[in-house]
Amino acid sequence: MRVFLVAGEPSGDRLGGALMEGLRSLVPDIQFDGVGGPLMQAQGLDSRFPMAELSVMGLVEVLPKFFHLKRRIAETAQAVLDTLPDVLITIDSPDFSLRVAKQVKAQSNIRTVHYVAPSVWAWRPGRADKMAKVIDQVLALLPFEPPYMERAGMECDFVGHPVANEPIASDQDIQDFRATYDLGDAPIILALPGSRGGEIERLAPIFGEALRLYLNDRRGARIVVPAVAHMVDTVTEHMQSWPGNPVVVDPREMPSDQAQAQKRVAFAAAELSLAASGTVSLELAAQSTPMVIAYNLNWLTTLIAKRMVKLDTVTLVNLVSETRTVPECLLDDCQPEQIAEALKRVASAPDAQRDAMTLTMERLGRGGEAPGLRAAQAVLDRMTP
């Protein structure tokens, strides 16, 4: 069996790696091709080009890279058509992935699977109908998503999220982490300003000032920043002006599994975190780390987003747990003073958030079959005549 996979950012790489591991356990002689990051490469993928080229978010932010991305779309679609895999699996990054699928479907009957349902329940509901023209099956991370996809005409399976079954860092892991980075007994505050260059450029100065304000009331705390490999230098440069004698967790010299484990331990060691919006909220929830989510966009993208978003929260912990315990400082509210106040509120009463995190992990499949294996089985089951 031959599978062509496409992932465009670290969260997709993580899903892809777990899916590939599941597929290999069920079909030992499987062959992989496509585009992915270190976790997918660790499962045997020889990425056709660096996945980091696709890590762009925001309508305006895409424009300078438009022609390059267009070439990569055509190149990737042609690679699928040339190799004729049994299935094309695109993972998140819909602006890239679905364009590849569209070109493939226009010239073939290759089966297409998209991993991560688009958030049509939050904005642009018409995307599901458009997607149904080029996607045969959707693998959904959230339990309430299948009806939206099925209504549009696609097969859809809820498979849970791999983060729910990841190990929880032990006390010994945390002690070793503190010793490695010379953190002593200092309180640890995590800062996670994103995995893409554009969002780090926007958020890092705001995060730095917010942390400065917060640390006025939490003296002696240390800032820890687990960075993605291709953004270490960018993050390090911004941190030069940050308070809290910040430490960067640099994954570049580690095997991918060790880097992921180190990141989990950093999360578990922290008493509080400030993070960009995204899948990272689930990673924090898996380690029971209280959080504040903050995010902004280019001004034009912000204007468009305000008109299109239908929900009062974008944080997955809030959505899955059906609570609003994770504070958000988004768009116009992404200001240092507001973020610092939110950090103080969470630090003073973290337990309500931890209850929501526990519920989130349960609903995403904690304690059950590994989501990567569930996803793999769903792909294979739907391919059976």
Tab-separated table of C-alpha atoms in Angstrom:
chain	number	residue	atom	x	y	z
A	1	MET	CA	0.000	0.000	0.000
A	2	ARG	CA	1.291	3.451	-0.937
A	3	VAL	CA	0.221	6.592	0.926
A	4	PHE	CA	1.027	10.187	-0.035
A	5	LEU	CA	0.774	12.598	2.929
A	6	VAL	CA	0.943	16.391	3.062
A	7	ALA	CA	1.371	18.397	6.283
A	8	GLY	CA	2.109	22.112	6.432
A	9	GLU	CA	2.933	22.987	10.046
A	10	PRO	CA	4.143	21.434	13.331
A	11	SER	CA	0.682	20.504	14.596
A	12	GLY	CA	-0.003	18.679	11.328
A	13	ASP	CA	3.373	16.976	11.490
A	14	ARG	CA	2.426	15.680	14.908
A	15	LEU	CA	-0.869	14.260	13.642
A	16	GLY	CA	0.839	12.835	10.588
A	17	GLY	CA	3.534	11.104	12.629
A	18	ALA	CA	0.937	9.402	14.853
A	19	LEU	CA	-1.163	8.407	11.821
A	20	MET	CA	1.859	6.958	10.030
A	21	GLU	CA	2.816	4.954	13.104
A	22	GLY	CA	-0.729	3.587	13.247
A	23	LEU	CA	-0.773	2.734	9.552
A	24	ARG	CA	2.567	0.927	9.756
A	25	SER	CA	1.345	-1.172	12.696
A	26	LEU	CA	-1.648	-2.302	10.613
A	27	VAL	CA	0.105	-2.561	7.225
A	28	PRO	CA	3.802	-3.345	7.881
A	29	ASP	CA	4.914	-3.084	4.237
A	30	ILE	CA	3.281	0.337	3.693
A	31	GLN	CA	5.190	2.962	1.695
A	32	PHE	CA	5.070	6.694	2.448
A	33	ASP	CA	5.702	9.725	0.248
A	34	GLY	CA	4.923	13.414	0.540
A	35	VAL	CA	5.694	16.493	2.644
A	36	GLY	CA	6.118	16.601	6.404
A	37	GLY	CA	8.271	17.601	9.341
A	38	PRO	CA	10.580	15.789	11.754
A	39	LEU	CA	7.932	13.596	13.397
A	40	MET	CA	6.690	12.304	10.041
A	41	GLN	CA	10.256	11.894	8.834
A	42	ALA	CA	10.980	9.807	11.940
A	43	GLN	CA	8.242	7.446	10.692
A	44	GLY	CA	9.979	7.010	7.343
A	45	LEU	CA	8.886	9.969	5.209
A	46	ASP	CA	11.475	11.550	2.933
A	47	SER	CA	9.906	15.006	2.653
A	48	ARG	CA	9.930	16.367	-0.882
A	49	PHE	CA	10.696	19.872	0.420
A	50	PRO	CA	10.927	21.527	3.867
A	51	MET	CA	7.540	21.649	5.549
A	52	ALA	CA	8.470	25.035	7.061
A	53	GLU	CA	7.894	26.630	3.637
A	54	LEU	CA	4.162	26.126	4.163
A	55	SER	CA	3.891	27.536	7.701
A	56	VAL	CA	2.116	30.782	6.853
A	57	MET	CA	-1.072	32.074	8.486
A	58	GLY	CA	-3.271	35.055	7.708
A	59	LEU	CA	-4.691	36.333	4.439
A	60	VAL	CA	-2.275	39.225	4.119
A	61	GLU	CA	0.707	37.211	5.355
A	62	VAL	CA	0.278	34.727	2.503
A	63	LEU	CA	0.489	37.363	-0.242
A	64	PRO	CA	4.306	37.771	-0.366
A	65	LYS	CA	4.649	33.984	-0.730
A	66	PHE	CA	1.684	33.496	-3.027
A	67	PHE	CA	3.553	32.536	-6.199
A	68	HIS	CA	5.979	30.281	-4.367
A	69	LEU	CA	3.106	28.488	-2.617
A	70	LYS	CA	1.243	28.202	-5.913
A	71	ARG	CA	4.274	26.488	-7.447
A	72	ARG	CA	4.522	24.138	-4.481
A	73	ILE	CA	0.815	23.267	-4.824
A	74	ALA	CA	1.273	22.372	-8.482
A	75	GLU	CA	4.495	20.505	-7.763
A	76	THR	CA	2.920	18.487	-4.960
A	77	ALA	CA	-0.211	17.643	-6.956
A	78	GLN	CA	1.919	16.506	-9.882
A	79	ALA	CA	3.970	14.291	-7.570
A	80	VAL	CA	0.744	12.611	-6.438
A	81	LEU	CA	-0.381	12.096	-10.025
A	82	ASP	CA	3.022	10.750	-11.043
A	83	THR	CA	3.251	8.237	-8.200
A	84	LEU	CA	-0.440	7.178	-8.138
A	85	PRO	CA	-0.742	6.321	-4.435
A	86	ASP	CA	-3.656	4.314	-3.042
A	87	VAL	CA	-4.686	7.363	-1.020
A	88	LEU	CA	-3.744	11.018	-0.615
A	89	ILE	CA	-3.957	12.193	3.005
A	90	THR	CA	-3.759	15.945	3.534
A	91	ILE	CA	-3.324	17.154	7.096
A	92	ASP	CA	-4.759	20.490	8.218
A	93	SER	CA	-3.304	23.587	6.391
A	94	PRO	CA	-6.465	23.705	4.231
A	95	ASP	CA	-5.411	26.631	2.052
A	96	PHE	CA	-2.565	24.498	0.726
A	97	SER	CA	-3.891	20.975	1.226
A	98	LEU	CA	-7.276	21.384	-0.396
A	99	ARG	CA	-5.806	23.063	-3.449
A	100	VAL	CA	-3.518	20.059	-3.886
A	101	ALA	CA	-6.512	17.736	-3.531
A	102	LYS	CA	-8.493	19.769	-6.062
A	103	GLN	CA	-5.779	19.447	-8.704
A	104	VAL	CA	-5.407	15.739	-7.999
A	105	LYS	CA	-9.160	15.081	-8.247
A	106	ALA	CA	-9.400	17.060	-11.482
A	107	GLN	CA	-7.083	14.558	-13.171
A	108	SER	CA	-7.612	11.276	-11.323
A	109	ASN	CA	-9.840	9.142	-9.114
A	110	ILE	CA	-7.254	8.899	-6.323
A	111	ARG	CA	-8.970	8.623	-2.956
A	112	THR	CA	-8.552	11.741	-0.813
A	113	VAL	CA	-8.651	11.999	2.977
A	114	HIS	CA	-8.346	15.222	4.939
A	115	TYR	CA	-7.180	14.984	8.554
A	116	VAL	CA	-8.690	17.767	10.706
A	117	ALA	CA	-12.175	18.968	9.911
A	118	PRO	CA	-12.366	22.667	9.017
A	119	SER	CA	-13.955	24.707	11.804
A	120	VAL	CA	-17.136	25.399	9.839
A	121	TRP	CA	-18.981	25.589	13.180
A	122	ALA	CA	-16.929	28.728	13.900
A	123	TRP	CA	-16.651	30.542	10.581
A	124	ARG	CA	-17.205	30.170	6.806
A	125	PRO	CA	-19.691	27.263	6.936
A	126	GLY	CA	-19.694	27.086	3.145
A	127	ARG	CA	-16.211	25.556	3.224
A	128	ALA	CA	-17.655	22.115	3.931
A	129	ASP	CA	-19.648	22.103	0.678
A	130	LYS	CA	-16.622	23.215	-1.342
A	131	MET	CA	-14.422	20.675	0.390
A	132	ALA	CA	-16.849	17.855	-0.417
A	133	LYS	CA	-16.064	18.306	-4.118
A	134	VAL	CA	-12.456	17.171	-3.631
A	135	ILE	CA	-12.373	15.180	-0.356
A	136	ASP	CA	-13.835	11.704	0.135
A	137	GLN	CA	-13.252	11.270	3.872
A	138	VAL	CA	-12.526	13.522	6.851
A	139	LEU	CA	-10.787	12.497	10.071
A	140	ALA	CA	-12.180	14.711	12.827
A	141	LEU	CA	-10.372	15.639	16.039
A	142	LEU	CA	-13.439	16.902	17.888
A	143	PRO	CA	-16.463	14.769	18.792
A	144	PHE	CA	-19.086	17.240	17.556
A	145	GLU	CA	-17.649	17.650	14.024
A	146	PRO	CA	-18.812	14.588	11.996
A	147	PRO	CA	-22.413	15.787	11.412
A	148	TYR	CA	-21.151	18.994	9.752
A	149	MET	CA	-18.978	17.016	7.320
A	150	GLU	CA	-21.546	14.292	6.634
A	151	ARG	CA	-24.215	16.904	5.920
A	152	ALA	CA	-21.977	18.213	3.135
A	153	GLY	CA	-21.628	14.727	1.641
A	154	MET	CA	-18.293	13.474	3.010
A	155	GLU	CA	-17.560	10.388	5.070
A	156	CYS	CA	-16.328	11.481	8.486
A	157	ASP	CA	-14.867	9.660	11.487
A	158	PHE	CA	-14.134	11.107	14.923
A	159	VAL	CA	-10.690	9.734	15.819
A	160	GLY	CA	-9.698	11.867	18.806
A	161	HIS	CA	-6.429	13.739	19.185
A	162	PRO	CA	-2.981	12.151	19.736
A	163	VAL	CA	-2.234	14.649	22.489
A	164	ALA	CA	-4.802	12.913	24.715
A	165	ASN	CA	-2.707	9.738	24.876
A	166	GLU	CA	0.718	11.292	25.301
A	167	PRO	CA	2.699	10.516	28.479
A	168	ILE	CA	2.399	12.848	31.461
A	169	ALA	CA	5.763	14.085	32.701
A	170	SER	CA	6.873	12.645	36.032
A	171	ASP	CA	8.297	14.506	39.026
A	172	GLN	CA	11.707	13.041	38.200
A	173	ASP	CA	11.419	14.286	34.601
A	174	ILE	CA	10.712	17.765	35.936
A	175	GLN	CA	13.643	17.670	38.357
A	176	ASP	CA	15.971	16.606	35.537
A	177	PHE	CA	14.637	19.381	33.319
A	178	ARG	CA	15.225	21.995	36.007
A	179	ALA	CA	18.786	20.745	36.494
A	180	THR	CA	19.513	20.703	32.751
A	181	TYR	CA	18.497	24.342	32.332
A	182	ASP	CA	19.774	25.537	35.722
A	183	LEU	CA	16.336	26.650	36.867
A	184	GLY	CA	16.702	25.647	40.527
A	185	ASP	CA	13.424	26.008	42.416
A	186	ALA	CA	12.279	29.129	40.568
A	187	PRO	CA	8.635	29.306	39.443
A	188	ILE	CA	8.473	28.640	35.684
A	189	ILE	CA	6.321	30.684	33.299
A	190	LEU	CA	5.994	29.351	29.760
A	191	ALA	CA	5.898	31.686	26.780
A	192	LEU	CA	4.721	30.231	23.454
A	193	PRO	CA	4.474	32.987	20.828
A	194	GLY	CA	3.795	30.627	17.930
A	195	SER	CA	5.525	28.446	15.366
A	196	ARG	CA	5.381	30.744	12.320
A	197	GLY	CA	7.677	33.649	11.592
A	198	GLY	CA	4.905	36.198	11.095
A	199	GLU	CA	3.074	35.454	14.326
A	200	ILE	CA	6.302	35.450	16.343
A	201	GLU	CA	7.215	38.854	14.907
A	202	ARG	CA	3.799	40.196	15.952
A	203	LEU	CA	3.416	38.470	19.292
A	204	ALA	CA	6.912	38.317	20.807
A	205	PRO	CA	7.141	42.041	21.675
A	206	ILE	CA	3.635	41.970	23.188
A	207	PHE	CA	4.369	38.792	25.147
A	208	GLY	CA	7.636	40.256	26.442
A	209	GLU	CA	5.953	43.386	27.792
A	210	ALA	CA	3.024	41.419	29.252
A	211	LEU	CA	5.453	39.157	31.089
A	212	ARG	CA	7.363	42.168	32.376
A	213	LEU	CA	4.151	43.520	33.884
A	214	TYR	CA	3.182	40.150	35.329
A	215	LEU	CA	6.613	39.505	36.863
A	216	ASN	CA	6.313	42.703	38.879
A	217	ASP	CA	4.052	40.574	41.116
A	218	ARG	CA	5.936	37.281	40.651
A	219	ARG	CA	9.569	38.174	41.202
A	220	GLY	CA	12.083	35.399	40.856
A	221	ALA	CA	10.088	33.517	38.218
A	222	ARG	CA	11.905	32.246	35.130
A	223	ILE	CA	10.591	32.397	31.576
A	224	VAL	CA	10.938	29.225	29.484
A	225	VAL	CA	10.277	29.163	25.737
A	226	PRO	CA	10.001	25.767	24.002
A	227	ALA	CA	10.742	26.712	20.386
A	228	VAL	CA	10.187	24.851	17.130
A	229	ALA	CA	13.455	24.082	15.377
A	230	HIS	CA	13.194	26.464	12.430
A	231	MET	CA	12.211	29.398	14.682
A	232	VAL	CA	14.853	29.094	17.438
A	233	ASP	CA	17.007	31.955	16.142
A	234	THR	CA	14.000	34.244	15.653
A	235	VAL	CA	12.665	33.532	19.143
A	236	THR	CA	16.106	33.937	20.728
A	237	GLU	CA	16.579	37.316	19.085
A	238	HIS	CA	13.266	38.625	20.421
A	239	MET	CA	13.949	37.299	23.896
A	240	GLN	CA	16.995	39.491	24.356
A	241	SER	CA	14.747	42.214	25.759
A	242	TRP	CA	12.472	39.912	27.772
A	243	PRO	CA	12.427	39.743	31.582
A	244	GLY	CA	12.796	36.591	33.662
A	245	ASN	CA	16.238	35.552	32.349
A	246	PRO	CA	14.504	33.512	29.632
A	247	VAL	CA	15.597	30.043	28.575
A	248	VAL	CA	14.990	28.622	25.087
A	249	VAL	CA	14.376	24.893	24.817
A	250	ASP	CA	16.199	24.243	21.536
A	251	PRO	CA	15.160	20.994	19.802
A	252	ARG	CA	17.662	21.176	16.969
A	253	GLU	CA	20.284	18.894	18.522
A	254	MET	CA	17.776	16.282	19.737
A	255	PRO	CA	16.077	13.345	18.007
A	256	SER	CA	12.436	14.196	17.300
A	257	ASP	CA	11.047	11.916	20.021
A	258	GLN	CA	13.404	13.365	22.614
A	259	ALA	CA	12.523	16.917	21.552
A	260	GLN	CA	8.811	16.181	21.928
A	261	ALA	CA	9.405	14.623	25.348
A	262	GLN	CA	11.433	17.640	26.448
A	263	LYS	CA	8.617	19.931	25.379
A	264	ARG	CA	6.097	17.934	27.418
A	265	VAL	CA	8.312	18.168	30.501
A	266	ALA	CA	8.696	21.927	30.040
A	267	PHE	CA	4.915	22.231	29.941
A	268	ALA	CA	4.467	20.106	33.049
A	269	ALA	CA	7.149	22.023	34.967
A	270	ALA	CA	5.419	25.388	34.469
A	271	GLU	CA	2.951	26.903	36.900
A	272	LEU	CA	1.470	29.138	34.191
A	273	SER	CA	1.677	29.691	30.438
A	274	LEU	CA	1.080	32.433	27.904
A	275	ALA	CA	0.446	30.963	24.467
A	276	ALA	CA	-0.588	31.856	20.954
A	277	SER	CA	-3.920	30.456	19.802
A	278	GLY	CA	-3.780	26.975	18.318
A	279	THR	CA	-3.283	23.300	19.052
A	280	VAL	CA	-0.805	24.203	21.783
A	281	SER	CA	-3.748	24.729	24.147
A	282	LEU	CA	-4.395	20.987	23.988
A	283	GLU	CA	-0.737	20.194	24.641
A	284	LEU	CA	-0.857	22.406	27.714
A	285	ALA	CA	-4.106	20.823	28.835
A	286	ALA	CA	-2.569	17.358	28.536
A	287	GLN	CA	0.026	18.374	31.134
A	288	SER	CA	-2.516	20.325	33.274
A	289	THR	CA	-0.711	23.629	32.752
A	290	PRO	CA	-2.932	26.706	33.336
A	291	MET	CA	-2.895	29.123	30.428
A	292	VAL	CA	-3.837	32.442	28.909
A	293	ILE	CA	-4.289	32.556	25.131
A	294	ALA	CA	-3.331	35.691	23.216
A	295	TYR	CA	-3.284	36.331	19.483
A	296	ASN	CA	-3.484	39.060	16.901
A	297	LEU	CA	-3.294	39.302	13.134
A	298	ASN	CA	-2.330	41.731	10.440
A	299	TRP	CA	-4.766	44.668	10.585
A	300	LEU	CA	-6.519	43.757	7.335
A	301	THR	CA	-6.873	40.096	8.294
A	302	THR	CA	-8.251	41.265	11.650
A	303	LEU	CA	-10.992	43.290	9.948
A	304	ILE	CA	-11.981	40.296	7.852
A	305	ALA	CA	-11.864	37.884	10.807
A	306	LYS	CA	-14.175	40.084	12.890
A	307	ARG	CA	-16.827	39.830	10.205
A	308	MET	CA	-16.520	36.075	9.707
A	309	VAL	CA	-15.980	34.422	13.100
A	310	LYS	CA	-19.222	33.217	14.701
A	311	LEU	CA	-18.054	31.938	18.108
A	312	ASP	CA	-17.149	33.712	21.335
A	313	THR	CA	-13.996	31.600	21.828
A	314	VAL	CA	-11.286	30.106	19.613
A	315	THR	CA	-9.537	27.993	22.251
A	316	LEU	CA	-10.019	24.252	21.851
A	317	VAL	CA	-10.050	23.610	25.599
A	318	ASN	CA	-12.998	25.988	25.947
A	319	LEU	CA	-14.806	24.447	22.993
A	320	VAL	CA	-14.336	20.784	23.827
A	321	SER	CA	-15.058	21.196	27.555
A	322	GLU	CA	-17.979	23.547	26.824
A	323	THR	CA	-16.583	26.022	29.346
A	324	ARG	CA	-14.898	29.395	29.063
A	325	THR	CA	-12.222	28.902	31.728
A	326	VAL	CA	-9.269	29.794	29.479
A	327	PRO	CA	-9.008	33.589	29.128
A	328	GLU	CA	-8.397	34.950	25.643
A	329	CYS	CA	-6.809	38.236	24.640
A	330	LEU	CA	-7.489	38.308	20.928
A	331	LEU	CA	-7.142	40.880	18.147
A	332	ASP	CA	-7.759	44.358	19.637
A	333	ASP	CA	-7.546	42.887	23.153
A	334	CYS	CA	-4.078	41.468	22.546
A	335	GLN	CA	-2.439	44.160	24.663
A	336	PRO	CA	0.260	43.721	27.347
A	337	GLU	CA	-1.841	45.211	30.152
A	338	GLN	CA	-4.847	42.988	29.449
A	339	ILE	CA	-2.693	39.897	29.078
A	340	ALA	CA	-0.871	40.588	32.369
A	341	GLU	CA	-4.175	40.964	34.207
A	342	ALA	CA	-5.438	37.710	32.724
A	343	LEU	CA	-2.256	35.941	33.864
A	344	LYS	CA	-2.799	37.233	37.387
A	345	ARG	CA	-6.403	35.991	37.426
A	346	VAL	CA	-5.457	32.514	36.264
A	347	ALA	CA	-2.533	32.280	38.677
A	348	SER	CA	-4.813	33.141	41.590
A	349	ALA	CA	-7.363	30.391	40.812
A	350	PRO	CA	-6.026	27.677	38.456
A	351	ASP	CA	-8.181	24.739	39.589
A	352	ALA	CA	-11.296	25.544	37.530
A	353	GLN	CA	-9.148	25.497	34.417
A	354	ARG	CA	-7.607	22.165	35.384
A	355	ASP	CA	-11.066	20.616	35.682
A	356	ALA	CA	-11.844	21.784	32.136
A	357	MET	CA	-8.529	20.354	30.918
A	358	THR	CA	-9.306	16.948	32.416
A	359	LEU	CA	-12.716	16.927	30.744
A	360	THR	CA	-11.154	17.968	27.430
A	361	MET	CA	-8.680	15.089	27.483
A	362	GLU	CA	-11.438	12.604	28.347
A	363	ARG	CA	-13.562	13.806	25.425
A	364	LEU	CA	-10.585	13.601	23.063
A	365	GLY	CA	-9.988	9.953	23.930
A	366	ARG	CA	-7.645	9.782	26.920
A	367	GLY	CA	-7.499	6.221	28.198
A	368	GLY	CA	-8.843	4.753	24.980
A	369	GLU	CA	-7.226	3.453	21.814
A	370	ALA	CA	-4.445	5.689	20.516
A	371	PRO	CA	-5.962	8.322	18.177
A	372	GLY	CA	-3.244	7.743	15.587
A	373	LEU	CA	-4.235	4.086	15.431
A	374	ARG	CA	-7.938	4.997	15.337
A	375	ALA	CA	-7.245	7.362	12.444
A	376	ALA	CA	-5.270	4.701	10.595
A	377	GLN	CA	-8.036	2.144	11.053
A	378	ALA	CA	-10.645	4.649	9.851
A	379	VAL	CA	-8.644	5.251	6.669
A	380	LEU	CA	-8.280	1.532	5.987
A	381	ASP	CA	-11.906	0.692	6.835
A	382	ARG	CA	-13.280	3.236	4.366
A	383	MET	CA	-10.980	1.916	1.607
A	384	THR	CA	-12.325	-1.617	1.934
A	385	PRO	CA	-14.746	-2.370	-0.964
